[in-house]
Short mmCIF file of C-alpha atoms in Angstrom, two decimals:
data_model
loop_
_atom_site.label_atom_id
_atom_site.label_comp_id
_atom_site.label_asym_id
_atom_site.label_seq_id
_atom_site.Cartn_x
_atom_site.Cartn_y
_atom_site.Cartn_z
CA MET A 1 -85.72 -30.02 -6.80
CA VAL A 2 -89.04 -30.38 -5.12
CA GLY A 3 -91.19 -31.67 -7.93
CA ARG A 4 -90.93 -32.82 -11.49
CA GLY A 5 -90.99 -30.65 -14.52
CA ALA A 6 -89.50 -27.38 -15.67
CA GLY A 7 -91.16 -25.34 -12.90
CA ALA A 8 -89.08 -26.96 -10.17
CA VAL A 9 -85.85 -26.30 -12.01
CA VAL A 10 -86.74 -22.64 -12.48
CA ARG A 11 -87.54 -22.23 -8.77
CA VAL A 12 -84.21 -23.72 -7.74
CA ARG A 13 -82.28 -21.52 -10.18
CA GLN A 14 -84.08 -18.38 -8.96
CA TRP A 15 -83.17 -19.22 -5.36
CA LYS A 16 -79.49 -19.70 -6.27
CA ASN A 17 -79.35 -16.34 -8.07
CA MET A 18 -80.76 -14.38 -5.12
CA ALA A 19 -78.26 -12.29 -3.18
CA ALA A 20 -77.63 -13.01 0.48
CA PRO A 21 -79.40 -10.65 2.88
CA THR A 22 -77.31 -7.63 3.79
CA LEU A 23 -76.23 -6.82 7.31
CA THR A 24 -78.84 -4.09 7.64
CA ALA A 25 -81.59 -6.44 6.51
CA ARG A 26 -80.50 -9.02 9.06
CA LEU A 27 -80.36 -6.41 11.84
CA TYR A 28 -83.80 -5.15 10.91
CA SER A 29 -85.34 -8.61 10.95
CA LEU A 30 -83.56 -9.58 14.17
CA LEU A 31 -83.79 -6.43 16.31
CA PHE A 32 -86.16 -3.83 14.90
CA ARG A 33 -89.09 -5.73 13.42
CA LYS A 34 -91.06 -6.30 16.64
CA THR A 35 -91.83 -3.48 19.04
CA SER A 36 -90.63 -5.42 22.09
CA THR A 37 -87.23 -6.22 20.61
CA PHE A 38 -86.94 -2.64 19.33
CA ALA A 39 -87.56 -1.24 22.83
CA LEU A 40 -85.13 -3.73 24.38
CA THR A 41 -82.48 -2.82 21.79
CA ILE A 42 -82.87 0.88 22.59
CA ALA A 43 -82.67 0.27 26.37
CA VAL A 44 -79.57 -1.94 26.13
CA GLY A 45 -77.96 0.49 23.70
CA ALA A 46 -78.60 3.38 26.08
CA LEU A 47 -76.96 1.48 28.95
CA PHE A 48 -73.86 0.70 26.88
CA PHE A 49 -73.67 4.29 25.61
CA GLU A 50 -73.95 5.66 29.16
CA ARG A 51 -71.14 3.42 30.42
CA ALA A 52 -68.87 4.25 27.48
CA PHE A 53 -69.54 7.99 27.78
CA ASP A 54 -68.94 7.96 31.54
CA GLN A 55 -65.66 6.06 31.24
CA GLY A 56 -64.53 8.35 28.42
CA ALA A 57 -65.31 11.47 30.44
CA ASP A 58 -63.47 10.05 33.46
CA ALA A 59 -60.44 9.23 31.30
CA ILE A 60 -60.37 12.77 29.88
CA TYR A 61 -60.72 14.25 33.39
CA GLU A 62 -57.88 12.10 34.74
CA HIS A 63 -55.67 12.96 31.74
CA MET A 64 -56.28 16.70 32.14
CA ASN A 65 -55.48 16.55 35.88
CA GLN A 66 -52.47 14.29 35.57
CA GLY A 67 -49.58 15.48 37.73
CA THR A 68 -51.59 17.75 40.03
CA GLU A 69 -51.67 17.41 43.81
CA CYS A 70 -55.37 16.61 43.79
CA GLN A 71 -55.13 13.81 41.25
CA GLY A 72 -57.74 11.17 41.92
CA GLN A 73 -60.00 13.40 43.98
CA THR A 74 -63.36 13.81 42.31
CA PRO A 75 -65.63 16.36 44.01
CA ALA A 76 -69.17 15.29 44.86
CA GLY A 77 -70.60 18.76 44.37
CA ILE A 78 -69.53 22.29 43.53
CA LYS A 79 -68.99 23.41 47.14
CA ASP A 80 -67.18 20.18 48.01
CA GLY A 81 -65.02 20.60 44.91
CA ILE A 82 -64.08 24.17 45.80
CA LYS A 83 -63.27 23.13 49.36
CA ALA A 84 -61.11 20.28 48.04
CA MET A 85 -59.30 22.69 45.71
CA MET A 86 -58.65 25.08 48.60
CA GLU A 87 -57.35 22.23 50.77
CA CYS A 88 -54.95 21.21 48.00
CA GLY A 89 -53.63 24.76 47.77
CA GLU A 90 -55.14 25.62 44.40
CA SER A 91 -56.55 29.10 43.97
CA VAL A 92 -60.24 29.33 43.16
CA GLY A 93 -60.24 33.08 42.49
CA TRP A 94 -62.85 33.99 45.10
CA GLU A 95 -63.73 33.29 48.72
CA LEU A 96 -66.43 30.95 49.92
CA PRO A 97 -69.19 32.53 52.01
CA ARG A 98 -68.84 31.42 55.60
#
């Protein structure tokens, strides 16, 4: 109790009856309230999303090509990829212009 009288008791009881802030309220006050922290949150989130997406796509690619002769070869471009497929003996269905 801060002071004397019935008012101090009421204030303390009101504080005890208040619910704890929810997770979303805490996130809002911590990350999204100021523009600078909001922008930083978006930038860091984009970096983490990009890394997770890239690793997921690589894992799917490796799983789909598991057991092939060219496993582990990732083409740098379309022409390089077609040349790599031809070198590994895979058919591409059409000839490259020479």
